[in-house]
PDB file of C-alpha atoms in Angstrom:
ATOM      1  CA  MET I   1     140.945 -59.110  39.292  1.00  0.00           C
ATOM      2  CA  GLU I   2     137.344 -60.187  38.959  1.00  0.00           C
ATOM      3  CA  VAL I   3     136.357 -58.290  42.085  1.00  0.00           C
ATOM      4  CA  GLY I   4     138.126 -55.202  40.802  1.00  0.00           C
ATOM      5  CA  GLY I   5     136.505 -55.599  37.403  1.00  0.00           C
ATOM      6  CA  LEU I   6     133.083 -55.968  38.951  1.00  0.00           C
ATOM      7  CA  SER I   7     133.723 -52.885  41.065  1.00  0.00           C
ATOM      8  CA  ARG I   8     134.706 -50.832  38.032  1.00  0.00           C
ATOM      9  CA  ASN I   9     131.657 -52.071  36.134  1.00  0.00           C
ATOM     10  CA  GLY I  10     129.454 -51.113  39.054  1.00  0.00           C
ATOM     11  CA  GLU I  11     130.975 -47.626  39.182  1.00  0.00           C
ATOM     12  CA  GLY I  12     130.425 -47.279  35.445  1.00  0.00           C
ATOM     13  CA  ARG I  13     126.770 -48.230  35.778  1.00  0.00           C
ATOM     14  CA  MET I  14     126.329 -45.740  38.611  1.00  0.00           C
ATOM     15  CA  LYS I  15     127.917 -42.952  36.558  1.00  0.00           C
ATOM     16  CA  ARG I  16     125.697 -43.742  33.593  1.00  0.00           C
ATOM     17  CA  LYS I  17     122.695 -43.747  35.915  1.00  0.00           C
ATOM     18  CA  ASP I  18     123.713 -40.358  37.321  1.00  0.00           C
ATOM     19  CA  VAL I  19     124.102 -38.947  33.812  1.00  0.00           C
ATOM     20  CA  ILE I  20     120.681 -40.251  32.774  1.00  0.00           C
ATOM     21  CA  GLU I  21     119.026 -38.890  35.916  1.00  0.00           C
ATOM     22  CA  LYS I  22     120.675 -35.505  35.473  1.00  0.00           C
ATOM     23  CA  LYS I  23     119.616 -35.336  31.828  1.00  0.00           C
ATOM     24  CA  LYS I  24     116.073 -36.225  32.844  1.00  0.00           C
ATOM     25  CA  ALA I  25     116.073 -33.503  35.515  1.00  0.00           C
ATOM     26  CA  VAL I  26     117.241 -30.898  32.963  1.00  0.00           C
ATOM     27  CA  GLU I  27     114.572 -31.946  30.467  1.00  0.00           C
ATOM     28  CA  GLU I  28     111.894 -31.800  33.173  1.00  0.00           C
ATOM     29  CA  ALA I  29     113.035 -28.315  34.194  1.00  0.00           C
ATOM     30  CA  LEU I  30     112.785 -27.115  30.585  1.00  0.00           C
ATOM     31  CA  LYS I  31     109.388 -28.746  30.138  1.00  0.00           C
ATOM     32  CA  ALA I  32     108.058 -27.176  33.332  1.00  0.00           C
ATOM     33  CA  ALA I  33     109.385 -23.729  32.411  1.00  0.00           C
ATOM     34  CA  SER I  34     108.014 -23.913  28.864  1.00  0.00           C
ATOM     35  CA  SER I  35     104.584 -25.014  30.095  1.00  0.00           C
ATOM     36  CA  VAL I  36     104.026 -21.835  32.125  1.00  0.00           C
ATOM     37  CA  LYS I  37     101.215 -20.021  30.324  1.00  0.00           C
ATOM     38  CA  ASP I  38     102.194 -16.525  31.441  1.00  0.00           C
ATOM     39  CA  PRO I  39     105.701 -16.173  32.922  1.00  0.00           C
ATOM     40  CA  LEU I  40     104.871 -12.617  33.993  1.00  0.00           C
ATOM     41  CA  ALA I  41     102.013 -13.729  36.263  1.00  0.00           C
ATOM     42  CA  SER I  42     104.433 -14.256  39.159  1.00  0.00           C
ATOM     43  CA  PHE I  43     105.919 -10.780  38.786  1.00  0.00           C
ATOM     44  CA  SER I  44     103.033  -8.340  38.984  1.00  0.00           C
ATOM     45  CA  PRO I  45     105.271  -5.435  40.191  1.00  0.00           C
ATOM     46  CA  PHE I  46     107.090  -5.677  36.849  1.00  0.00           C
ATOM     47  CA  LEU I  47     104.012  -5.378  34.645  1.00  0.00           C
ATOM     48  CA  ARG I  48     104.403  -1.605  34.519  1.00  0.00           C
ATOM     49  CA  TYR I  49     107.452   0.641  34.254  1.00  0.00           C
ATOM     50  CA  ASP I  50     107.122   4.320  35.092  1.00  0.00           C
ATOM     51  CA  THR I  51     109.751   7.016  35.022  1.00  0.00           C
ATOM     52  CA  THR I  52     109.922  10.651  33.925  1.00  0.00           C
ATOM     53  CA  GLY I  53     108.348  10.917  30.474  1.00  0.00           C
ATOM     54  CA  LEU I  54     107.845   7.183  30.159  1.00  0.00           C
ATOM     55  CA  SER I  55     105.071   4.820  31.234  1.00  0.00           C
ATOM     56  CA  VAL I  56     104.811   1.378  29.650  1.00  0.00           C
ATOM     57  CA  HIS I  57     103.059  -1.941  30.262  1.00  0.00           C
ATOM     58  CA  LEU I  58     104.426  -5.446  29.725  1.00  0.00           C
ATOM     59  CA  LYS I  59     102.661  -8.467  28.298  1.00  0.00           C
ATOM     60  CA  SER I  60     103.748 -12.025  27.491  1.00  0.00           C
ATOM     61  CA  GLY I  61     103.703 -13.651  24.056  1.00  0.00           C
ATOM     62  CA  ARG I  62     104.713 -16.801  22.163  1.00  0.00           C
ATOM     63  CA  GLY I  63     106.393 -17.268  18.813  1.00  0.00           C
ATOM     64  CA  ASP I  64     103.658 -19.506  17.421  1.00  0.00           C
ATOM     65  CA  LYS I  65     100.911 -17.079  18.497  1.00  0.00           C
ATOM     66  CA  LEU I  66     102.161 -13.874  16.853  1.00  0.00           C
ATOM     67  CA  SER I  67      99.785 -11.900  14.647  1.00  0.00           C
ATOM     68  CA  SER I  68     100.940 -10.736  11.216  1.00  0.00           C
ATOM     69  CA  PRO I  69     101.194  -7.050  12.310  1.00  0.00           C
ATOM     70  CA  ILE I  70     103.391  -8.003  15.280  1.00  0.00           C
ATOM     71  CA  LYS I  71     105.635 -10.134  13.068  1.00  0.00           C
ATOM     72  CA  GLN I  72     106.036  -7.171  10.730  1.00  0.00           C
ATOM     73  CA  TYR I  73     106.793  -4.858  13.635  1.00  0.00           C
ATOM     74  CA  ILE I  74     109.507  -7.175  14.953  1.00  0.00           C
ATOM     75  CA  GLN I  75     111.114  -7.367  11.524  1.00  0.00           C
ATOM     76  CA  ASN I  76     110.999  -3.589  11.124  1.00  0.00           C
ATOM     77  CA  LEU I  77     112.513  -2.888  14.524  1.00  0.00           C
ATOM     78  CA  LEU I  78     115.288  -5.413  13.978  1.00  0.00           C
ATOM     79  CA  LYS I  79     116.223  -4.315  10.473  1.00  0.00           C
ATOM     80  CA  VAL I  80     115.473  -0.625  10.126  1.00  0.00           C
ATOM     81  CA  VAL I  81     116.108   0.614  13.653  1.00  0.00           C
ATOM     82  CA  ASN I  82     118.571  -1.522  15.581  1.00  0.00           C
ATOM     83  CA  MET I  83     120.406  -4.448  13.990  1.00  0.00           C
ATOM     84  CA  GLU I  84     121.208  -4.008  10.312  1.00  0.00           C
ATOM     85  CA  GLY I  85     124.136  -1.700  11.102  1.00  0.00           C
ATOM     86  CA  PRO I  86     125.970  -3.887  13.648  1.00  0.00           C
ATOM     87  CA  TYR I  87     125.642  -7.008  11.453  1.00  0.00           C
ATOM     88  CA  GLY I  88     126.877  -5.270   8.304  1.00  0.00           C
ATOM     89  CA  SER I  89     127.289  -7.624   5.351  1.00  0.00           C
ATOM     90  CA  GLU I  90     126.159 -10.574   7.488  1.00  0.00           C
ATOM     91  CA  TRP I  91     122.672  -9.094   7.897  1.00  0.00           C
ATOM     92  CA  PRO I  92     120.853 -10.725   4.896  1.00  0.00           C
ATOM     93  CA  ALA I  93     121.652 -14.248   6.141  1.00  0.00           C
ATOM     94  CA  GLU I  94     121.095 -13.244   9.756  1.00  0.00           C
ATOM     95  CA  GLU I  95     117.720 -11.713   8.922  1.00  0.00           C
ATOM     96  CA  LYS I  96     116.468 -14.987   7.449  1.00  0.00           C
ATOM     97  CA  MET I  97     117.532 -16.879  10.558  1.00  0.00           C
ATOM     98  CA  LYS I  98     115.895 -14.315  12.848  1.00  0.00           C
ATOM     99  CA  CYS I  99     112.635 -14.633  10.913  1.00  0.00           C
ATOM    100  CA  ARG I 100     112.639 -18.375  11.589  1.00  0.00           C
ATOM    101  CA  GLU I 101     113.535 -17.890  15.249  1.00  0.00           C
ATOM    102  CA  MET I 102     110.810 -15.269  15.647  1.00  0.00           C
ATOM    103  CA  VAL I 103     107.913 -17.700  15.090  1.00  0.00           C
ATOM    104  CA  ALA I 104     109.356 -20.837  16.694  1.00  0.00           C
ATOM    105  CA  PRO I 105     106.954 -22.510  19.182  1.00  0.00           C
ATOM    106  CA  GLU I 106     109.613 -22.360  21.888  1.00  0.00           C
ATOM    107  CA  ALA I 107     110.133 -18.600  21.473  1.00  0.00           C
ATOM    108  CA  ARG I 108     108.814 -16.576  24.413  1.00  0.00           C
ATOM    109  CA  TYR I 109     108.229 -12.805  24.386  1.00  0.00           C
ATOM    110  CA  ILE I 110     107.854  -9.872  26.693  1.00  0.00           C
ATOM    111  CA  PHE I 111     106.192  -7.068  24.723  1.00  0.00           C
ATOM    112  CA  VAL I 112     106.500  -3.454  25.820  1.00  0.00           C
ATOM    113  CA  HIS I 113     103.344  -1.408  25.201  1.00  0.00           C
ATOM    114  CA  SER I 114     102.815   2.338  25.408  1.00  0.00           C
ATOM    115  CA  PHE I 115      99.257   3.645  25.745  1.00  0.00           C
ATOM    116  CA  PRO I 116      98.290   7.036  24.261  1.00  0.00           C
ATOM    117  CA  ASP I 117      96.707   8.092  27.564  1.00  0.00           C
ATOM    118  CA  SER I 118      99.667   7.085  29.726  1.00  0.00           C
ATOM    119  CA  GLY I 119     101.383  10.466  29.669  1.00  0.00           C
ATOM    120  CA  THR I 120     103.889   9.509  26.962  1.00  0.00           C
ATOM    121  CA  ASN I 121     102.428  11.454  24.033  1.00  0.00           C
ATOM    122  CA  GLU I 122     105.797  13.047  23.308  1.00  0.00           C
ATOM    123  CA  MET I 123     107.409   9.629  23.090  1.00  0.00           C
ATOM    124  CA  THR I 124     104.565   8.229  21.002  1.00  0.00           C
ATOM    125  CA  LYS I 125     104.871  11.083  18.491  1.00  0.00           C
ATOM    126  CA  SER I 126     108.589  10.433  18.130  1.00  0.00           C
ATOM    127  CA  LEU I 127     108.121   6.830  17.030  1.00  0.00           C
ATOM    128  CA  ALA I 128     109.033   6.175  13.442  1.00  0.00           C
ATOM    129  CA  ASN I 129     106.240   5.887  10.892  1.00  0.00           C
ATOM    130  CA  GLY I 130     105.072   2.375  10.107  1.00  0.00           C
ATOM    131  CA  LYS I 131     105.288   0.934  13.601  1.00  0.00           C
ATOM    132  CA  THR I 132     102.298  -1.260  14.317  1.00  0.00           C
ATOM    133  CA  SER I 133      99.692  -1.079  17.077  1.00  0.00           C
ATOM    134  CA  ASN I 134      97.914  -3.817  18.941  1.00  0.00           C
ATOM    135  CA  THR I 135      94.550  -3.753  20.681  1.00  0.00           C
ATOM    136  CA  ILE I 136      94.626  -4.638  24.394  1.00  0.00           C
ATOM    137  CA  THR I 137      91.612  -4.540  26.731  1.00  0.00           C
ATOM    138  CA  GLY I 138      89.830  -2.138  24.372  1.00  0.00           C
ATOM    139  CA  ASP I 139      92.585   0.492  24.264  1.00  0.00           C
ATOM    140  CA  ARG I 140      95.003   1.310  21.480  1.00  0.00           C
ATOM    141  CA  ALA I 141      98.488   0.376  22.611  1.00  0.00           C
ATOM    142  CA  THR I 142     101.611   0.858  20.552  1.00  0.00           C
ATOM    143  CA  ILE I 143     104.271  -1.841  20.810  1.00  0.00           C
ATOM    144  CA  VAL I 144     107.543  -0.025  21.431  1.00  0.00           C
ATOM    145  CA  GLY I 145     109.908  -2.922  22.146  1.00  0.00           C
ATOM    146  CA  PHE I 146     110.253  -6.574  23.085  1.00  0.00           C
ATOM    147  CA  VAL I 147     112.409  -9.276  24.594  1.00  0.00           C
ATOM    148  CA  GLN I 148     112.576 -12.673  22.897  1.00  0.00           C
ATOM    149  CA  TYR I 149     113.924 -15.577  24.936  1.00  0.00           C
ATOM    150  CA  ARG I 150     113.889 -19.355  25.226  1.00  0.00           C
ATOM    151  CA  PHE I 151     114.420 -22.008  27.840  1.00  0.00           C
ATOM    152  CA  THR I 152     117.136 -24.243  26.433  1.00  0.00           C
ATOM    153  CA  ILE I 153     120.291 -26.244  27.230  1.00  0.00           C
ATOM    154  CA  GLU I 154     123.932 -25.115  27.248  1.00  0.00           C
ATOM    155  CA  GLU I 155     126.737 -27.304  28.569  1.00  0.00           C
ATOM    156  CA  ASP I 156     124.147 -29.819  29.854  1.00  0.00           C
ATOM    157  CA  LEU I 157     122.532 -27.091  31.954  1.00  0.00           C
ATOM    158  CA  PRO I 158     119.063 -25.542  31.714  1.00  0.00           C
ATOM    159  CA  VAL I 159     119.436 -21.861  30.825  1.00  0.00           C
ATOM    160  CA  LEU I 160     117.334 -18.927  29.732  1.00  0.00           C
ATOM    161  CA  TYR I 161     118.772 -17.701  26.427  1.00  0.00           C
ATOM    162  CA  VAL I 162     117.932 -14.116  25.468  1.00  0.00           C
ATOM    163  CA  TYR I 163     117.630 -13.998  21.680  1.00  0.00           C
ATOM    164  CA  GLU I 164     116.625 -10.337  21.381  1.00  0.00           C
ATOM    165  CA  LEU I 165     116.237  -7.242  23.538  1.00  0.00           C
ATOM    166  CA  GLN I 166     114.990  -4.488  21.231  1.00  0.00           C
ATOM    167  CA  LEU I 167     113.604  -1.058  22.120  1.00  0.00           C
ATOM    168  CA  GLU I 168     112.649   1.960  20.062  1.00  0.00           C
ATOM    169  CA  PRO I 169     115.504   4.521  20.129  1.00  0.00           C
ATOM    170  CA  CYS I 170     113.350   6.995  22.075  1.00  0.00           C
ATOM    171  CA  LEU I 171     113.057   4.460  24.922  1.00  0.00           C
ATOM    172  CA  GLN I 172     116.762   3.740  25.198  1.00  0.00           C
ATOM    173  CA  GLY I 173     118.772   5.294  28.005  1.00  0.00           C
ATOM    174  CA  LYS I 174     115.774   5.476  30.353  1.00  0.00           C
ATOM    175  CA  GLY I 175     116.528   2.398  32.475  1.00  0.00           C
ATOM    176  CA  LEU I 176     113.942   0.233  30.724  1.00  0.00           C
ATOM    177  CA  GLY I 177     116.502  -2.179  29.289  1.00  0.00           C
ATOM    178  CA  ARG I 178     118.003  -2.889  32.714  1.00  0.00           C
ATOM    179  CA  PHE I 179     114.503  -3.249  34.144  1.00  0.00           C
ATOM    180  CA  LEU I 180     113.710  -5.878  31.498  1.00  0.00           C
ATOM    181  CA  MET I 181     116.968  -7.762  32.093  1.00  0.00           C
ATOM    182  CA  GLN I 182     116.282  -7.791  35.837  1.00  0.00           C
ATOM    183  CA  LEU I 183     112.897  -9.302  35.055  1.00  0.00           C
ATOM    184  CA  ILE I 184     114.501 -11.874  32.730  1.00  0.00           C
ATOM    185  CA  GLU I 185     116.903 -12.904  35.498  1.00  0.00           C
ATOM    186  CA  LEU I 186     114.008 -13.302  37.927  1.00  0.00           C
ATOM    187  CA  ILE I 187     112.119 -15.445  35.402  1.00  0.00           C
ATOM    188  CA  ALA I 188     115.241 -17.592  34.956  1.00  0.00           C
ATOM    189  CA  CYS I 189     115.642 -18.138  38.709  1.00  0.00           C
ATOM    190  CA  LYS I 190     111.917 -18.750  39.210  1.00  0.00           C
ATOM    191  CA  ASN I 191     112.077 -21.526  36.612  1.00  0.00           C
ATOM    192  CA  CYS I 192     115.251 -23.135  37.999  1.00  0.00           C
ATOM    193  CA  MET I 193     117.501 -22.103  35.122  1.00  0.00           C
ATOM    194  CA  GLY I 194     121.216 -22.180  35.865  1.00  0.00           C
ATOM    195  CA  ALA I 195     122.054 -18.994  33.975  1.00  0.00           C
ATOM    196  CA  VAL I 196     120.972 -16.285  31.577  1.00  0.00           C
ATOM    197  CA  VAL I 197     122.885 -16.477  28.289  1.00  0.00           C
ATOM    198  CA  LEU I 198     122.901 -14.110  25.304  1.00  0.00           C
ATOM    199  CA  THR I 199     124.830 -13.214  22.162  1.00  0.00           C
ATOM    200  CA  VAL I 200     126.164  -9.728  21.395  1.00  0.00           C
ATOM    201  CA  GLN I 201     127.762  -8.416  18.206  1.00  0.00           C
ATOM    202  CA  LYS I 202     131.216  -6.994  18.932  1.00  0.00           C
ATOM    203  CA  ALA I 203     130.434  -4.094  16.609  1.00  0.00           C
ATOM    204  CA  ASN I 204     127.494  -3.138  18.815  1.00  0.00           C
ATOM    205  CA  SER I 205     129.476  -1.132  21.372  1.00  0.00           C
ATOM    206  CA  LEU I 206     126.326   0.142  23.123  1.00  0.00           C
ATOM    207  CA  ALA I 207     125.180  -3.429  23.779  1.00  0.00           C
ATOM    208  CA  MET I 208     128.645  -4.534  24.920  1.00  0.00           C
ATOM    209  CA  ASN I 209     128.659  -1.691  27.452  1.00  0.00           C
ATOM    210  CA  PHE I 210     125.073  -2.407  28.485  1.00  0.00           C
ATOM    211  CA  TYR I 211     125.957  -5.982  29.489  1.00  0.00           C
ATOM    212  CA  ILE I 212     129.019  -4.974  31.518  1.00  0.00           C
ATOM    213  CA  GLU I 213     127.778  -7.050  34.489  1.00  0.00           C
ATOM    214  CA  TYR I 214     127.816 -10.187  32.336  1.00  0.00           C
ATOM    215  CA  THR I 215     130.801 -12.461  31.762  1.00  0.00           C
ATOM    216  CA  ILE I 216     132.173 -13.792  28.498  1.00  0.00           C
ATOM    217  CA  ALA I 217     130.990 -17.405  28.574  1.00  0.00           C
ATOM    218  CA  SER I 218     133.210 -20.430  28.213  1.00  0.00           C
ATOM    219  CA  ILE I 219     131.211 -21.325  25.063  1.00  0.00           C
ATOM    220  CA  SER I 220     131.980 -17.974  23.387  1.00  0.00           C
ATOM    221  CA  PRO I 221     134.257 -18.249  20.308  1.00  0.00           C
ATOM    222  CA  SER I 222     136.956 -16.106  21.941  1.00  0.00           C
ATOM    223  CA  LYS I 223     137.163 -18.607  24.832  1.00  0.00           C
ATOM    224  CA  VAL I 224     136.672 -21.850  22.920  1.00  0.00           C
ATOM    225  CA  ASN I 225     139.567 -21.047  20.589  1.00  0.00           C
ATOM    226  CA  PRO I 226     141.229 -17.672  21.253  1.00  0.00           C
ATOM    227  CA  LEU I 227     143.352 -17.817  18.103  1.00  0.00           C
ATOM    228  CA  ILE I 228     140.324 -18.175  15.830  1.00  0.00           C
ATOM    229  CA  GLY I 229     137.696 -16.639  18.094  1.00  0.00           C
ATOM    230  CA  VAL I 230     139.383 -13.258  18.101  1.00  0.00           C
ATOM    231  CA  ASP I 231     138.129 -12.841  14.521  1.00  0.00           C
ATOM    232  CA  SER I 232     134.568 -13.818  15.400  1.00  0.00           C
ATOM    233  CA  SER I 233     131.967 -11.058  15.037  1.00  0.00           C
ATOM    234  CA  TYR I 234     130.210 -11.887  18.313  1.00  0.00           C
ATOM    235  CA  GLU I 235     130.620 -12.871  21.955  1.00  0.00           C
ATOM    236  CA  ILE I 236     128.388 -15.109  24.062  1.00  0.00           C
ATOM    237  CA  LEU I 237     127.815 -13.613  27.506  1.00  0.00           C
ATOM    238  CA  CYS I 238     126.299 -15.112  30.629  1.00  0.00           C
ATOM    239  CA  LYS I 239     125.265 -14.544  34.220  1.00  0.00           C
ATOM    240  CA  ALA I 240     125.260 -17.796  36.186  1.00  0.00           C
ATOM    241  CA  PHE I 241     123.199 -18.450  39.305  1.00  0.00           C
ATOM    242  CA  SER I 242     124.071 -21.994  40.388  1.00  0.00           C
ATOM    243  CA  ASP I 243     127.552 -23.168  41.394  1.00  0.00           C
ATOM    244  CA  GLU I 244     127.531 -25.734  38.592  1.00  0.00           C
ATOM    245  CA  ALA I 245     126.628 -23.091  36.025  1.00  0.00           C
ATOM    246  CA  LYS I 246     129.360 -20.781  37.310  1.00  0.00           C
ATOM    247  CA  ALA I 247     131.894 -23.601  37.043  1.00  0.00           C
ATOM    248  CA  LYS I 248     130.843 -24.524  33.511  1.00  0.00           C
ATOM    249  CA  LEU I 249     129.921 -21.202  31.928  1.00  0.00           C
ATOM    250  CA  GLU I 250     131.635 -18.314  33.633  1.00  0.00           C
ATOM    251  CA  ILE I 251     135.165 -17.222  32.884  1.00  0.00           C
ATOM    252  CA  ALA I 252     136.834 -15.252  35.662  1.00  0.00           C
ATOM    253  CA  THR I 253     137.885 -12.332  33.483  1.00  0.00           C
ATOM    254  CA  SER I 254     136.443  -8.912  32.798  1.00  0.00           C
ATOM    255  CA  LEU I 255     134.358  -8.378  29.690  1.00  0.00           C
ATOM    256  CA  PHE I 256     137.021  -6.026  28.378  1.00  0.00           C
ATOM    257  CA  VAL I 257     140.169  -8.028  29.190  1.00  0.00           C
TER     258      VAL I 257
END
């Protein structure tokens, strides 16, 4: 009995040690990813996106380094252009939370810039009044969209969580959104994240269709408790890269089942 007890105690200590080491490895992965000064530096081919009638440049940013005009632009794009409709009556509370998330030190950004001399004058003219501009390398460049993301933990795994992917309406449907998500997935893999995770409002049918290649995550309300989750206004989607992340986060069903 004593030998058996000692054996069980030893196994328990080993398991605890494994848990501690795994937790430490996850924290180190997040710390390393968050310490990268410019996540785009490793992806120079993605710094520019050119297609018919559209030529834009990408630049990194941080939540605690945003200028007042950029903060105002983000708020305008979220509320007036893209998100107030899908959130409906939930928007006032959601807007306050998004304002806090916007400036968090851990928030990372990819800003999409359009230059007046880049052959996109027609697009630039179509932008709504009140959108802000930012000065880059001496040229006037209009911000026309952004991605906000963080390196965080879900189900004890390091993941890249996309908080926002917002583009001006005149840029939508031109492949730029998929280009940005491809870049996000590359950043996640480069930084040893197990998956890309994001939240989508069910009422936002365009977004639900856009993320058709993603899977409803095991942490989404509709999977955690189907009886209650069916009434939830949102789904959590994911694309897992590691076997462990696939086992913990992915559900082997179609997005529309």
